[in-house]
Amino acid sequence: MSNSKSSPILQEATIGGLLLKNRVVMAPMTRSRSDDAGVPPDYAADYYAQRADAGLIITEATNISAQARGYPRTPGIWTSEHIKAWKHVTEAVHRREGKIFLQLWHTGRMSHPDIHAGALPVAPSSIKPAGQIRVQDGMKDFVTPRALATDEIPLIVEEYRRAAENAKLAGFDGVEVHSANNYLLEQFIRDSTNHRSDRYGGSVENRLRFPLDVVKAVIDVWGADRVGIRISPVTTTPGDTPLDSNTMETYGAYVDALSRLGLLYIHDIEGVTQLSREASEGISFTDLRKRFKGAYIANNQYTLALAEKTLAAGDADLFSIGRPFIANPDLVERLRTGAPLAEAPKEYWYGGDANGYSNWPRMNGQSAIDQ
């Protein structure tokens, strides 16, 4: 990442009614440090507060319900214990004058019966993903999920609503709806994973109905100006096969509908940005950005120089960065000064304890704890 003390990326920015320290967003990253009940550890407050120099922090994906879980030791937001633990996090971030949104998550078919006491994961249709998933005792093959009954779907919408209410009780500044990475909402959107014949399947309008109902429920709680959404138009299924027969038509309609709802931002996983923003599957990210009235967060391997170029072209407003934040709690300052970035070994990415999570030193060697 290039050195630029006066970079516009590192200067204050406003989206909606939010004044941000800079245009750098800490991307949501699953770190699997919660306990078996999904309660974040005490040291999660250190981890997030250390990174509060980001303009906006988006938390790791957080399960809206017990049914939503797909992986061991991922956090939740459906109990009073979850609210209490997350409140420690938000208070710590706010003490450092940071802004933090909670990402709301349901994994759908990207799960396993081992996570659900033997019960099948749920999905729009009974279509098995290719490949394997990590469970408590290692990797296991995906299973064929159970298709949700029509009358179950509004109940999940209400679980999103309650999760949004709990996020407000926990002191977050807003929420991001996770509608990416082939999790439940995206499984409804895509015609390869949604073969339903009821009001939630078939046409693009029907396939978008459930995700948009979720977004509307969350807006009812927060107001549209404190709600964002993450999308991944060029996602492939496990096994690297395309997910949609007409990706641009589907996502054009989705972004148009989200824009009409007045959302604060869309957070777009753009594929390999260094190669092209006009990515595979016939998607034009520039067109999607133009179709959306709110802010646009670009994601995927952005460097400071690439972010500056993209901002100057008017193709994005904010830029989310993931992996570099793991080992660099002071990432924004390192970008500002051109200091080298530390690299986190892969064994620290998922699972474990505070080691490799909240104990990375700042660039001057000073402990990041209590900063």
mmCIF file of N, CA, C and O in Angstrom, residues 178-223:
data_model
loop_
_atom_site.group_PDB
_atom_site.id
_atom_site.type_symbol
_atom_site.label_atom_id
_atom_site.label_comp_id
_atom_site.label_asym_id
_atom_site.label_seq_id
_atom_site.Cartn_x
_atom_site.Cartn_y
_atom_site.Cartn_z
ATOM 1 N N HIS A 178 -25.999 -9.048 5.940
ATOM 2 C CA HIS A 178 -25.093 -9.889 5.148
ATOM 3 C C HIS A 178 -25.908 -10.599 4.069
ATOM 4 O O HIS A 178 -26.645 -11.540 4.341
ATOM 5 N N SER A 179 -25.754 -10.126 2.836
ATOM 6 C CA SER A 179 -26.479 -10.685 1.695
ATOM 7 C C SER A 179 -25.481 -11.112 0.630
ATOM 8 O O SER A 179 -25.686 -10.901 -0.561
ATOM 9 N N ALA A 180 -24.373 -11.729 1.092
ATOM 10 C CA ALA A 180 -23.268 -12.073 0.194
ATOM 11 C C ALA A 180 -22.766 -13.485 0.482
ATOM 12 O O ALA A 180 -23.298 -14.200 1.331
ATOM 13 N N ASN A 181 -21.744 -13.887 -0.267
ATOM 14 C CA ASN A 181 -20.951 -15.092 0.017
ATOM 15 C C ASN A 181 -21.752 -16.390 0.051
ATOM 16 O O ASN A 181 -21.386 -17.341 0.730
ATOM 17 N N ASN A 182 -22.848 -16.431 -0.703
ATOM 18 C CA ASN A 182 -23.679 -17.636 -0.810
ATOM 19 C C ASN A 182 -24.275 -18.073 0.518
ATOM 20 O O ASN A 182 -24.493 -19.260 0.749
ATOM 21 N N TYR A 183 -24.563 -17.118 1.404
ATOM 22 C CA TYR A 183 -25.326 -17.420 2.615
ATOM 23 C C TYR A 183 -26.822 -17.249 2.317
ATOM 24 O O TYR A 183 -27.212 -17.057 1.169
ATOM 25 N N LEU A 184 -27.668 -17.353 3.328
ATOM 26 C CA LEU A 184 -29.092 -17.573 3.096
ATOM 27 C C LEU A 184 -29.736 -16.543 2.170
ATOM 28 O O LEU A 184 -30.472 -16.910 1.253
ATOM 29 N N LEU A 185 -29.501 -15.257 2.390
ATOM 30 C CA LEU A 185 -30.171 -14.259 1.557
ATOM 31 C C LEU A 185 -29.755 -14.404 0.100
ATOM 32 O O LEU A 185 -30.585 -14.323 -0.810
ATOM 33 N N GLU A 186 -28.458 -14.631 -0.138
ATOM 34 C CA GLU A 186 -28.009 -14.809 -1.515
ATOM 35 C C GLU A 186 -28.527 -16.120 -2.105
ATOM 36 O O GLU A 186 -28.793 -16.205 -3.310
ATOM 37 N N GLN A 187 -28.717 -17.123 -1.280
ATOM 38 C CA GLN A 187 -29.264 -18.390 -1.776
ATOM 39 C C GLN A 187 -30.676 -18.187 -2.331
ATOM 40 O O GLN A 187 -31.077 -18.864 -3.282
ATOM 41 N N PHE A 188 -31.436 -17.260 -1.761
ATOM 42 C CA PHE A 188 -32.761 -16.940 -2.301
ATOM 43 C C PHE A 188 -32.653 -16.133 -3.596
ATOM 44 O O PHE A 188 -33.479 -16.285 -4.502
ATOM 45 N N ILE A 189 -31.659 -15.276 -3.695
ATOM 46 C CA ILE A 189 -31.521 -14.393 -4.849
ATOM 47 C C ILE A 189 -31.160 -15.160 -6.119
ATOM 48 O O ILE A 189 -31.665 -14.878 -7.205
ATOM 49 N N ARG A 190 -30.309 -16.163 -5.994
ATOM 50 C CA ARG A 190 -29.727 -16.843 -7.155
ATOM 51 C C ARG A 190 -30.637 -17.939 -7.700
ATOM 52 O O ARG A 190 -31.186 -18.735 -6.945
ATOM 53 N N ASP A 191 -30.744 -18.002 -9.032
ATOM 54 C CA ASP A 191 -31.619 -19.027 -9.600
ATOM 55 C C ASP A 191 -31.001 -20.420 -9.600
ATOM 56 O O ASP A 191 -31.707 -21.412 -9.833
ATOM 57 N N SER A 192 -29.718 -20.532 -9.301
ATOM 58 C CA SER A 192 -29.100 -21.864 -9.189
ATOM 59 C C SER A 192 -29.377 -22.506 -7.834
ATOM 60 O O SER A 192 -29.353 -23.736 -7.713
ATOM 61 N N THR A 193 -29.642 -21.691 -6.819
ATOM 62 C CA THR A 193 -29.870 -22.211 -5.468
ATOM 63 C C THR A 193 -31.318 -22.061 -5.024
ATOM 64 O O THR A 193 -31.693 -22.584 -3.979
ATOM 65 N N ASN A 194 -32.122 -21.348 -5.788
ATOM 66 C CA ASN A 194 -33.532 -21.144 -5.471
ATOM 67 C C ASN A 194 -34.378 -21.737 -6.594
ATOM 68 O O ASN A 194 -34.509 -21.150 -7.669
ATOM 69 N N HIS A 195 -34.942 -22.910 -6.341
ATOM 70 C CA HIS A 195 -35.822 -23.569 -7.313
ATOM 71 C C HIS A 195 -37.267 -23.588 -6.821
ATOM 72 O O HIS A 195 -38.050 -24.445 -7.223
ATOM 73 N N ARG A 196 -37.627 -22.641 -5.985
ATOM 74 C CA ARG A 196 -38.960 -22.619 -5.379
ATOM 75 C C ARG A 196 -40.029 -22.273 -6.413
ATOM 76 O O ARG A 196 -39.749 -21.578 -7.411
ATOM 77 N N SER A 197 -41.263 -22.719 -6.138
ATOM 78 C CA SER A 197 -42.395 -22.411 -7.009
ATOM 79 C C SER A 197 -43.442 -21.554 -6.300
ATOM 80 O O SER A 197 -44.508 -21.289 -6.850
ATOM 81 N N ASP A 198 -43.132 -21.096 -5.063
ATOM 82 C CA ASP A 198 -44.063 -20.227 -4.344
ATOM 83 C C ASP A 198 -43.702 -18.766 -4.584
ATOM 84 O O ASP A 198 -42.964 -18.440 -5.514
ATOM 85 N N ARG A 199 -44.205 -17.860 -3.764
ATOM 86 C CA ARG A 199 -43.983 -16.426 -3.963
ATOM 87 C C ARG A 199 -42.544 -15.997 -3.722
ATOM 88 O O ARG A 199 -42.186 -14.837 -3.990
ATOM 89 N N TYR A 200 -41.693 -16.901 -3.255
ATOM 90 C CA TYR A 200 -40.287 -16.594 -2.993
ATOM 91 C C TYR A 200 -39.350 -17.176 -4.055
ATOM 92 O O TYR A 200 -38.128 -17.168 -3.876
ATOM 93 N N GLY A 201 -39.891 -17.693 -5.141
ATOM 94 C CA GLY A 201 -39.055 -18.293 -6.171
ATOM 95 C C GLY A 201 -39.574 -18.020 -7.569
ATOM 96 O O GLY A 201 -40.689 -17.532 -7.766
ATOM 97 N N GLY A 202 -38.726 -18.340 -8.554
ATOM 98 C CA GLY A 202 -39.117 -18.151 -9.951
ATOM 99 C C GLY A 202 -38.596 -16.856 -10.522
ATOM 100 O O GLY A 202 -37.417 -16.760 -10.894
ATOM 101 N N SER A 203 -39.412 -15.829 -10.594
ATOM 102 C CA SER A 203 -39.004 -14.548 -11.180
ATOM 103 C C SER A 203 -37.982 -13.840 -10.302
ATOM 104 O O SER A 203 -37.841 -14.139 -9.109
ATOM 105 N N VAL A 204 -37.284 -12.876 -10.904
ATOM 106 C CA VAL A 204 -36.340 -12.062 -10.124
ATOM 107 C C VAL A 204 -37.076 -11.368 -8.978
ATOM 108 O O VAL A 204 -36.590 -11.342 -7.835
ATOM 109 N N GLU A 205 -38.245 -10.837 -9.266
ATOM 110 C CA GLU A 205 -39.024 -10.158 -8.225
ATOM 111 C C GLU A 205 -39.308 -11.091 -7.052
ATOM 112 O O GLU A 205 -39.175 -10.698 -5.884
ATOM 113 N N ASN A 206 -39.691 -12.314 -7.337
ATOM 114 C CA ASN A 206 -39.983 -13.269 -6.269
ATOM 115 C C ASN A 206 -38.726 -13.669 -5.509
ATOM 116 O O ASN A 206 -38.747 -13.809 -4.274
ATOM 117 N N ARG A 207 -37.630 -13.854 -6.229
ATOM 118 C CA ARG A 207 -36.387 -14.276 -5.559
ATOM 119 C C ARG A 207 -35.824 -13.171 -4.667
ATOM 120 O O ARG A 207 -35.117 -13.448 -3.691
ATOM 121 N N LEU A 208 -36.148 -11.928 -4.989
ATOM 122 C CA LEU A 208 -35.692 -10.806 -4.163
ATOM 123 C C LEU A 208 -36.627 -10.524 -2.987
ATOM 124 O O LEU A 208 -36.273 -9.749 -2.092
ATOM 125 N N ARG A 209 -37.799 -11.149 -2.959
ATOM 126 C CA ARG A 209 -38.822 -10.797 -1.973
ATOM 127 C C ARG A 209 -38.330 -10.985 -0.536
ATOM 128 O O ARG A 209 -38.462 -10.083 0.309
ATOM 129 N N PHE A 210 -37.770 -12.147 -0.226
ATOM 130 C CA PHE A 210 -37.314 -12.414 1.150
ATOM 131 C C PHE A 210 -36.167 -11.491 1.561
ATOM 132 O O PHE A 210 -36.248 -10.847 2.622
ATOM 133 N N PRO A 211 -35.094 -11.370 0.766
ATOM 134 C CA PRO A 211 -34.039 -10.420 1.168
ATOM 135 C C PRO A 211 -34.562 -9.002 1.381
ATOM 136 O O PRO A 211 -34.151 -8.323 2.339
ATOM 137 N N LEU A 212 -35.457 -8.544 0.520
ATOM 138 C CA LEU A 212 -35.977 -7.185 0.675
ATOM 139 C C LEU A 212 -36.893 -7.073 1.888
ATOM 140 O O LEU A 212 -36.905 -6.037 2.573
ATOM 141 N N ASP A 213 -37.642 -8.142 2.207
ATOM 142 C CA ASP A 213 -38.441 -8.134 3.435
ATOM 143 C C ASP A 213 -37.536 -8.027 4.661
ATOM 144 O O ASP A 213 -37.876 -7.347 5.639
ATOM 145 N N VAL A 214 -36.398 -8.711 4.615
ATOM 146 C CA VAL A 214 -35.429 -8.619 5.714
ATOM 147 C C VAL A 214 -34.917 -7.193 5.856
ATOM 148 O O VAL A 214 -34.895 -6.620 6.956
ATOM 149 N N VAL A 215 -34.513 -6.597 4.752
ATOM 150 C CA VAL A 215 -33.990 -5.228 4.792
ATOM 151 C C VAL A 215 -35.047 -4.264 5.336
ATOM 152 O O VAL A 215 -34.758 -3.404 6.170
ATOM 153 N N LYS A 216 -36.295 -4.415 4.895
ATOM 154 C CA LYS A 216 -37.368 -3.537 5.379
ATOM 155 C C LYS A 216 -37.580 -3.697 6.883
ATOM 156 O O LYS A 216 -37.818 -2.703 7.596
ATOM 157 N N ALA A 217 -37.506 -4.942 7.371
ATOM 158 C CA ALA A 217 -37.675 -5.169 8.810
ATOM 159 C C ALA A 217 -36.570 -4.500 9.611
ATOM 160 O O ALA A 217 -36.811 -3.916 10.676
ATOM 161 N N VAL A 218 -35.350 -4.573 9.111
ATOM 162 C CA VAL A 218 -34.219 -3.957 9.795
ATOM 163 C C VAL A 218 -34.334 -2.430 9.750
ATOM 164 O O VAL A 218 -34.032 -1.736 10.734
ATOM 165 N N ILE A 219 -34.792 -1.908 8.613
ATOM 166 C CA ILE A 219 -35.018 -0.462 8.503
ATOM 167 C C ILE A 219 -36.071 -0.002 9.502
ATOM 168 O O ILE A 219 -35.962 1.087 10.089
ATOM 169 N N ASP A 220 -37.096 -0.815 9.724
ATOM 170 C CA ASP A 220 -38.134 -0.463 10.702
ATOM 171 C C ASP A 220 -37.532 -0.200 12.077
ATOM 172 O O ASP A 220 -38.042 0.622 12.849
ATOM 173 N N VAL A 221 -36.450 -0.905 12.387
ATOM 174 C CA VAL A 221 -35.800 -0.771 13.689
ATOM 175 C C VAL A 221 -34.837 0.412 13.716
ATOM 176 O O VAL A 221 -34.828 1.204 14.667
ATOM 177 N N TRP A 222 -34.032 0.549 12.663
ATOM 178 C CA TRP A 222 -32.907 1.477 12.691
ATOM 179 C C TRP A 222 -33.136 2.766 11.905
ATOM 180 O O TRP A 222 -32.452 3.763 12.140
ATOM 181 N N GLY A 223 -34.036 2.730 10.934
ATOM 182 C CA GLY A 223 -34.077 3.800 9.954
ATOM 183 C C GLY A 223 -33.081 3.487 8.852
ATOM 184 O O GLY A 223 -31.999 2.951 9.105
#
